[in-house]
CSV table of C-alpha atoms in Angstrom, one decimal:
chain,number,residue,atom,x,y,z
A,1,MET,CA,70.3,82.3,94.5
A,2,TYR,CA,73.8,82.4,96.0
A,3,ARG,CA,73.8,78.8,97.0
A,4,LYS,CA,72.7,77.7,93.5
A,5,THR,CA,75.4,80.0,91.9
A,6,PHE,CA,78.0,78.7,94.3
A,7,GLU,CA,77.2,75.0,93.6
A,8,ASN,CA,77.4,75.5,89.9
A,9,ALA,CA,80.7,77.4,90.2
A,10,LEU,CA,82.1,74.7,92.5
A,11,SER,CA,81.7,72.1,89.7
A,12,GLN,CA,83.7,74.4,87.4
A,13,TYR,CA,86.4,74.7,90.1
A,14,GLU,CA,86.7,71.0,90.3
A,15,LYS,CA,87.3,71.0,86.5
A,16,PHE,CA,90.1,73.5,87.2
A,17,TRP,CA,91.7,71.3,89.9
A,18,GLU,CA,91.5,68.2,87.6
A,19,ARG,CA,92.7,70.2,84.5
A,20,GLU,CA,89.4,69.4,82.7
A,21,ASN,CA,88.2,72.9,81.9
A,22,LYS,CA,88.8,72.8,78.2
A,23,GLU,CA,86.6,75.7,76.9
A,24,ARG,CA,88.3,78.6,78.7
A,25,PRO,CA,90.2,79.5,81.9
A,26,ILE,CA,88.2,79.6,85.2
A,27,LEU,CA,87.3,83.3,85.8
A,28,ASN,CA,86.6,84.4,89.3
A,29,MET,CA,85.1,87.7,88.3
A,30,SER,CA,83.3,90.3,90.4
A,31,MET,CA,82.4,94.0,90.4
A,32,ILE,CA,81.1,96.6,92.9
A,33,LYS,CA,77.6,97.9,92.0
A,34,PRO,CA,77.6,101.6,91.1
A,35,GLY,CA,76.4,103.8,93.9
A,36,SER,CA,77.0,101.2,96.6
A,37,GLU,CA,77.5,102.5,100.1
A,38,PRO,CA,80.6,101.0,101.7
A,39,TYR,CA,80.4,99.7,105.3
A,40,PRO,CA,81.6,102.3,107.8
A,41,ALA,CA,85.3,102.4,108.3
A,42,PRO,CA,86.6,100.8,111.5
A,43,GLN,CA,87.1,103.1,114.5
A,44,SER,CA,90.3,101.4,115.7
A,45,LEU,CA,92.8,98.8,114.6
A,46,GLU,CA,91.4,96.4,117.2
A,47,GLN,CA,87.9,96.7,115.6
A,48,GLN,CA,89.4,96.2,112.1
A,49,TRP,CA,91.3,93.1,112.9
A,50,LEU,CA,89.8,91.5,116.1
A,51,ASP,CA,86.2,92.5,116.2
A,52,VAL,CA,84.6,89.5,114.5
A,53,GLU,CA,81.1,91.0,114.5
A,54,TYR,CA,82.4,94.1,112.6
A,55,LYS,CA,84.3,91.8,110.1
A,56,TYR,CA,81.1,89.8,109.5
A,57,ASN,CA,78.9,92.8,109.0
A,58,ALA,CA,81.5,94.4,106.7
A,59,HIS,CA,81.7,91.3,104.6
A,60,LYS,CA,77.9,91.0,104.3
A,61,ARG,CA,77.8,94.6,103.1
A,62,LEU,CA,80.6,93.9,100.6
A,63,VAL,CA,78.7,90.9,99.2
A,64,ALA,CA,75.5,92.9,98.9
A,65,ASN,CA,77.4,95.6,97.1
A,66,SER,CA,78.9,93.1,94.6
A,67,GLU,CA,77.9,91.2,91.6
A,68,PHE,CA,79.6,87.9,90.7
A,69,ILE,CA,80.2,86.9,87.1
A,70,ALA,CA,81.3,83.6,85.5
A,71,GLU,CA,82.8,81.5,88.4
A,72,GLY,CA,82.9,84.5,90.7
A,73,VAL,CA,81.7,83.5,94.2
A,74,PRO,CA,81.6,85.5,97.5
A,75,CYS,CA,84.4,84.4,99.8
A,76,HIS,CA,85.8,85.6,103.1
A,77,PHE,CA,89.4,85.4,104.1
A,78,ALA,CA,90.1,85.1,107.8
A,79,ASN,CA,93.0,87.5,107.7
A,80,TYR,CA,95.4,87.7,110.7
A,81,GLY,CA,98.5,88.6,108.8
A,82,PRO,CA,100.9,86.6,106.7
A,83,GLY,CA,102.1,83.7,108.8
A,84,MET,CA,100.0,84.1,111.9
A,85,LEU,CA,101.4,80.7,113.2
A,86,SER,CA,104.3,82.5,114.7
A,87,SER,CA,102.0,84.4,117.1
A,88,CYS,CA,100.7,81.0,118.3
A,89,ILE,CA,104.1,79.5,119.2
A,90,GLY,CA,105.6,82.3,121.3
A,91,GLY,CA,105.9,85.2,118.8
A,92,GLY,CA,104.1,88.5,119.0
A,93,TYR,CA,102.1,90.7,116.7
A,94,LYS,CA,101.4,94.3,116.0
A,95,LEU,CA,98.3,95.6,114.3
A,96,ASN,CA,98.6,98.0,111.3
A,97,SER,CA,96.1,99.6,109.0
A,98,ARG,CA,97.3,97.5,106.1
A,99,THR,CA,98.4,94.2,107.8
A,100,VAL,CA,99.3,92.4,111.0
A,101,TRP,CA,103.0,92.5,111.6
A,102,LEU,CA,104.3,89.2,113.0
A,103,ASP,CA,108.1,89.8,113.1
A,104,VAL,CA,108.0,91.9,116.2
A,105,LYS,CA,109.2,89.6,118.9
A,106,GLN,CA,112.5,87.8,118.7
A,107,VAL,CA,112.1,84.6,120.8
A,108,ILE,CA,115.1,82.7,119.4
A,109,GLU,CA,118.0,84.5,121.0
A,110,ASP,CA,120.6,81.9,120.2
A,111,TRP,CA,120.8,78.3,118.9
A,112,ASP,CA,122.4,77.0,122.1
A,113,ASN,CA,119.1,77.0,123.8
A,114,PRO,CA,116.2,77.5,121.3
A,115,PRO,CA,112.7,77.6,122.6
A,116,GLU,CA,110.5,74.5,122.3
A,117,VAL,CA,108.0,74.7,119.5
A,118,VAL,CA,104.6,74.4,121.3
A,119,PHE,CA,101.3,75.6,119.9
A,120,ASP,CA,99.3,77.8,122.3
A,121,PRO,CA,95.6,77.4,121.7
A,122,GLN,CA,94.9,80.3,124.0
A,123,SER,CA,97.0,82.8,121.9
A,124,GLU,CA,95.1,86.0,121.1
A,125,LEU,CA,95.1,85.7,117.3
A,126,TRP,CA,94.1,82.1,117.4
A,127,GLN,CA,91.2,82.7,119.7
A,128,SER,CA,90.0,85.6,117.6
A,129,LEU,CA,90.2,83.3,114.5
A,130,LEU,CA,88.1,80.7,116.2
A,131,ARG,CA,85.5,83.2,117.1
A,132,GLU,CA,85.4,84.6,113.5
A,133,GLN,CA,85.1,81.1,112.0
A,134,ALA,CA,82.4,80.1,114.4
A,135,LEU,CA,80.4,83.2,113.4
A,136,PHE,CA,80.8,82.8,109.7
A,137,ALA,CA,80.1,79.1,109.8
A,138,ARG,CA,76.6,79.8,110.9
A,139,ASP,CA,75.9,81.7,107.7
A,140,PRO,CA,75.3,79.3,104.7
A,141,ASP,CA,75.9,82.2,102.2
A,142,VAL,CA,79.5,82.8,103.1
A,143,ALA,CA,82.4,80.6,101.9
A,144,PHE,CA,85.1,81.5,104.4
A,145,SER,CA,88.7,80.4,104.1
A,146,MET,CA,91.6,79.1,106.1
A,147,THR,CA,93.8,81.7,107.7
A,148,ASP,CA,97.3,82.4,106.4
A,149,ILE,CA,99.3,79.9,108.5
A,150,GLY,CA,102.6,81.0,106.8
A,151,GLY,CA,105.6,79.6,105.2
A,152,VAL,CA,107.7,77.5,107.5
A,153,LEU,CA,111.0,79.4,107.1
A,154,ASP,CA,109.0,82.7,107.1
A,155,VAL,CA,107.6,81.7,110.6
A,156,VAL,CA,111.2,80.9,111.7
A,157,ALA,CA,112.3,84.3,110.4
A,158,SER,CA,109.5,86.0,112.5
A,159,LEU,CA,110.8,84.3,115.6
A,160,ARG,CA,114.5,84.8,115.0
A,161,GLY,CA,114.7,88.0,112.8
A,162,THR,CA,115.3,87.9,109.1
A,163,GLN,CA,118.8,89.2,109.1
A,164,ASN,CA,119.9,86.8,111.9
A,165,LEU,CA,118.4,83.9,110.1
A,166,LEU,CA,120.3,84.7,106.9
A,167,TYR,CA,123.5,84.4,108.8
A,168,ASP,CA,122.3,81.3,110.6
A,169,LEU,CA,122.0,79.4,107.4
A,170,TYR,CA,125.8,79.5,107.2
A,171,ASP,CA,126.6,79.4,110.9
A,172,TYR,CA,124.0,77.0,112.3
A,173,PRO,CA,122.5,75.0,109.4
A,174,ASP,CA,121.7,71.9,111.4
A,175,GLU,CA,120.0,73.9,114.2
A,176,VAL,CA,117.9,75.8,111.7
A,177,LYS,CA,116.8,72.6,109.9
A,178,ALA,CA,115.9,70.9,113.2
A,179,PHE,CA,113.8,73.9,114.3
A,180,SER,CA,112.1,74.2,111.0
A,181,ALA,CA,111.1,70.6,111.1
A,182,GLU,CA,109.5,71.2,114.5
A,183,VAL,CA,107.6,74.2,113.0
A,184,THR,CA,106.5,72.0,110.2
A,185,ARG,CA,105.1,69.5,112.6
A,186,VAL,CA,103.0,72.1,114.3
A,187,TRP,CA,102.1,73.7,111.0
A,188,LEU,CA,100.6,70.4,109.8
A,189,ASP,CA,98.5,70.1,113.0
A,190,VAL,CA,97.2,73.6,112.5
A,191,PHE,CA,96.4,72.9,108.9
A,192,ASP,CA,94.4,69.8,109.9
A,193,GLN,CA,92.5,71.9,112.5
A,194,GLN,CA,91.6,74.4,109.7
A,195,VAL,CA,90.5,71.5,107.5
A,196,LYS,CA,88.2,70.1,110.2
A,197,THR,CA,86.6,73.6,110.7
A,198,LEU,CA,85.6,73.8,107.1
A,199,GLN,CA,84.6,70.2,107.0
A,200,ASP,CA,82.4,70.5,110.0
A,201,ALA,CA,80.7,73.6,108.5
A,202,GLY,CA,80.0,71.6,105.3
A,203,LEU,CA,81.9,74.1,103.2
A,204,PRO,CA,84.5,73.6,100.5
A,205,TYR,CA,88.1,74.1,101.3
A,206,ASN,CA,89.2,77.6,100.5
A,207,SER,CA,92.1,80.0,101.0
A,208,TRP,CA,93.1,83.7,100.4
A,209,MET,CA,93.4,82.9,96.7
A,210,ASP,CA,89.6,82.2,96.6
A,211,ILE,CA,89.8,78.9,94.8
A,212,PRO,CA,87.2,76.6,96.4
A,213,SER,CA,88.0,72.9,96.3
A,214,ALA,CA,86.1,69.7,97.3
A,215,LYS,CA,89.4,68.4,98.7
A,216,PRO,CA,91.7,69.9,101.3
A,217,TRP,CA,94.4,72.2,99.9
A,218,TYR,CA,96.5,75.2,100.8
A,219,PRO,CA,98.6,77.9,99.1
A,220,LEU,CA,102.2,77.2,100.2
A,221,GLN,CA,105.0,79.7,100.2
A,222,CYS,CA,108.4,80.9,101.4
A,223,ASP,CA,108.9,84.6,101.0
A,224,PHE,CA,112.3,84.2,102.8
A,225,CYS,CA,113.6,82.2,99.8
A,226,TYR,CA,113.7,85.5,97.7
A,227,MET,CA,117.0,86.2,99.5
A,228,ILE,CA,118.7,82.8,99.3
A,229,SER,CA,120.4,80.7,96.6
A,230,PRO,CA,118.9,77.6,94.8
A,231,ALA,CA,121.3,75.4,96.8
A,232,GLN,CA,120.0,76.9,100.1
A,233,PHE,CA,116.4,76.5,98.9
A,234,GLU,CA,117.1,72.9,98.2
A,235,GLU,CA,118.7,72.4,101.7
A,236,PHE,CA,116.5,74.5,103.9
A,237,VAL,CA,113.1,74.9,102.2
A,238,LEU,CA,112.4,72.0,99.9
A,239,PRO,CA,112.3,69.1,102.4
A,240,ASP,CA,109.6,70.8,104.6
A,241,LEU,CA,107.7,72.0,101.5
A,242,VAL,CA,107.6,68.4,100.1
A,243,THR,CA,106.3,67.3,103.5
A,244,GLN,CA,103.5,69.8,103.4
A,245,VAL,CA,102.6,69.0,99.8
A,246,ASP,CA,102.4,65.3,100.5
A,247,HIS,CA,100.2,66.0,103.6
A,248,MET,CA,97.4,67.5,101.5
A,249,GLU,CA,95.5,66.4,98.4
A,250,ARG,CA,96.0,69.7,96.5
A,251,SER,CA,98.4,72.6,96.7
A,252,ILE,CA,99.4,75.8,95.0
A,253,TYR,CA,102.8,77.4,95.5
A,254,HIS,CA,102.7,81.2,95.9
A,255,LEU,CA,105.7,82.3,93.7
A,256,ASP,CA,106.2,85.9,94.9
A,257,GLY,CA,108.5,88.0,92.8
A,258,VAL,CA,111.4,87.6,90.3
A,259,GLY,CA,113.8,86.7,93.1
A,260,GLU,CA,112.0,83.4,93.5
A,261,LEU,CA,112.3,82.4,89.9
A,262,ASN,CA,115.6,80.7,90.6
A,263,HIS,CA,113.8,78.0,92.5
A,264,LEU,CA,111.0,77.3,90.0
A,265,ASP,CA,112.6,74.2,88.5
A,266,MET,CA,112.7,72.5,91.9
A,267,LEU,CA,109.1,73.5,92.6
A,268,LEU,CA,108.0,72.1,89.2
A,269,ASP,CA,109.7,68.8,90.0
A,270,ILE,CA,107.7,68.2,93.2
A,271,PRO,CA,105.4,65.4,91.9
A,272,ASN,CA,102.3,66.2,94.0
A,273,LEU,CA,102.4,70.0,93.8
A,274,THR,CA,99.2,70.9,91.9
A,275,GLY,CA,100.2,74.3,90.6
A,276,ILE,CA,101.9,77.7,90.7
A,277,GLN,CA,100.5,81.2,91.4
A,278,TRP,CA,102.7,83.9,90.0
A,279,THR,CA,103.1,87.5,91.4
A,280,PRO,CA,105.6,89.6,89.5
A,281,GLY,CA,106.1,92.1,92.3
A,282,THR,CA,106.3,95.9,92.6
A,283,GLY,CA,107.9,97.6,89.6
A,284,CYS,CA,107.6,94.7,87.2
A,285,GLU,CA,105.5,94.3,84.1
A,286,PRO,CA,101.9,93.3,84.6
A,287,LEU,CA,100.7,89.7,84.5
A,288,TRP,CA,99.5,89.9,80.9
A,289,ASP,CA,102.9,91.2,79.7
A,290,GLU,CA,104.6,89.0,77.1
A,291,ARG,CA,107.7,88.9,79.3
A,292,TRP,CA,106.0,86.3,81.5
A,293,PHE,CA,104.6,84.1,78.7
A,294,PRO,CA,107.6,81.7,78.7
A,295,LEU,CA,107.2,81.3,82.4
A,296,TYR,CA,103.5,80.4,82.0
A,297,ARG,CA,104.3,77.9,79.2
A,298,LYS,CA,107.0,76.3,81.3
A,299,ILE,CA,104.5,75.8,84.2
A,300,GLN,CA,101.9,74.3,81.9
A,301,GLU,CA,104.3,72.1,80.1
A,302,LYS,CA,105.0,70.5,83.5
A,303,ASN,CA,101.3,69.7,83.8
A,304,LYS,CA,101.0,72.2,86.7
A,305,ASN,CA,98.0,74.4,87.2
A,306,LEU,CA,98.5,78.1,86.6
A,307,VAL,CA,96.9,80.8,88.9
A,308,LEU,CA,96.9,84.5,88.1
A,309,LEU,CA,95.4,86.9,90.6
A,310,GLY,CA,94.7,89.4,87.8
A,311,GLY,CA,95.6,89.0,84.2
A,312,ILE,CA,92.6,90.4,82.4
A,313,ASN,CA,92.4,94.2,82.5
A,314,GLU,CA,89.9,96.4,80.8
A,315,CYS,CA,92.6,98.9,80.1
A,316,ASP,CA,94.7,96.5,78.1
A,317,LEU,CA,92.4,94.0,76.4
A,318,ALA,CA,95.0,93.4,73.7
A,319,GLY,CA,97.4,92.1,76.3
A,320,ALA,CA,94.7,89.9,77.8
A,321,GLU,CA,93.9,88.6,74.3
A,322,ARG,CA,97.6,87.6,73.7
A,323,LEU,CA,97.7,86.0,77.1
A,324,ILE,CA,94.6,83.8,76.6
A,325,LYS,CA,95.5,82.9,73.0
A,326,THR,CA,99.0,81.8,74.1
A,327,LEU,CA,98.0,79.5,77.0
A,328,ASP,CA,96.1,76.3,77.5
A,329,PRO,CA,92.9,76.9,79.3
A,330,LYS,CA,93.1,73.6,81.2
A,331,GLY,CA,94.1,74.2,84.9
A,332,PHE,CA,94.2,77.9,84.3
A,333,TYR,CA,92.6,80.2,86.9
A,334,ILE,CA,92.3,84.0,86.7
A,335,LYS,CA,90.8,86.2,89.5
A,336,CYS,CA,89.7,89.5,88.0
A,337,TRP,CA,87.4,92.5,88.3
A,338,CYS,CA,85.2,94.5,85.9
A,339,SER,CA,83.5,97.9,85.9
A,340,SER,CA,80.0,96.7,85.0
A,341,ARG,CA,78.0,93.5,84.5
A,342,GLU,CA,77.7,94.2,80.8
A,343,LYS,CA,81.5,94.7,80.5
A,344,GLY,CA,82.1,91.5,82.5
A,345,GLU,CA,79.8,89.4,80.5
A,346,TRP,CA,81.4,90.7,77.3
A,347,MET,CA,84.9,89.9,78.7
A,348,VAL,CA,83.8,86.3,79.4
A,349,ASP,CA,82.5,86.0,75.9
A,350,GLN,CA,85.8,87.3,74.5
A,351,VAL,CA,87.9,84.9,76.7
A,352,SER,CA,85.8,82.0,75.4
A,353,LYS,CA,86.5,83.1,71.8
A,354,TRP,CA,90.2,83.7,72.5
A,355,SER,CA,90.4,80.2,74.0
A,356,GLU,CA,89.1,78.4,70.9
């Protein structure tokens, strides 16, 4: 049943990518069945993050406890922290109950003698990722995703230190750009390896956003750019970002927080960028608030896809209705949750009516 459901959903996702879903937005909707027993909590941080058998069994329990509605499909994100590439090119990592910290080892002491950017295939997180992907690839009922490779300048910040790198943009701009270009070179190679892993498994291409695709894609980002000016974004981020976009067939930019809105016009002007995913950030209005409607319209008017990880909430259906009625359903994706199958199916019907 899962395979049939997934194949049907995949055809709908292709309509999203090609901006051909005219009836309503794509809804990746799921719910936890009432009375479900969660998988036992991990006994250690190592088990939580590095025990691939534990992660596989926990995922299988989660899928068994879930119901998937509309275009909802069971996916698994191979999570090793945001920007795990840094740990594969000389950086370190530290396990935490909520994430894997990667900015724990400053390897760029100065720019007079920066380290060579060399990918280490024996690095601990990479080896764990390979074991995890090999295990999940044997299960035809799991759509696993690429890991979070990271934003290029975010990876550099993990190796240099964020505050140091902010000063370096002024004091050592050429050195930063040269090093970033080398990180980009390795980044593209790691991306290609991840693509081959999914291709060899006969699975669609997927990421932490849970948007399957028949063509290779990736969610690009630069969290570091929250702290820099548009001029610095254009100088230090945009060239490598364009290189990444042009390397793959589809791409979504993870626009994370109001501090990144200063860079939106440059992002929308990247010809081959497929779309934008918006996250308002802590303390801001929710995704369905009318404050963001001009932003959404601006993205759609540039013929870019719009991705919202949330946006339909049972507690504010009036806000969801305004959101859906305001926007074009074409190329519009919403990941959301519901409290019951009946409620979820009702919400799908409502979204269809609101999209008319």
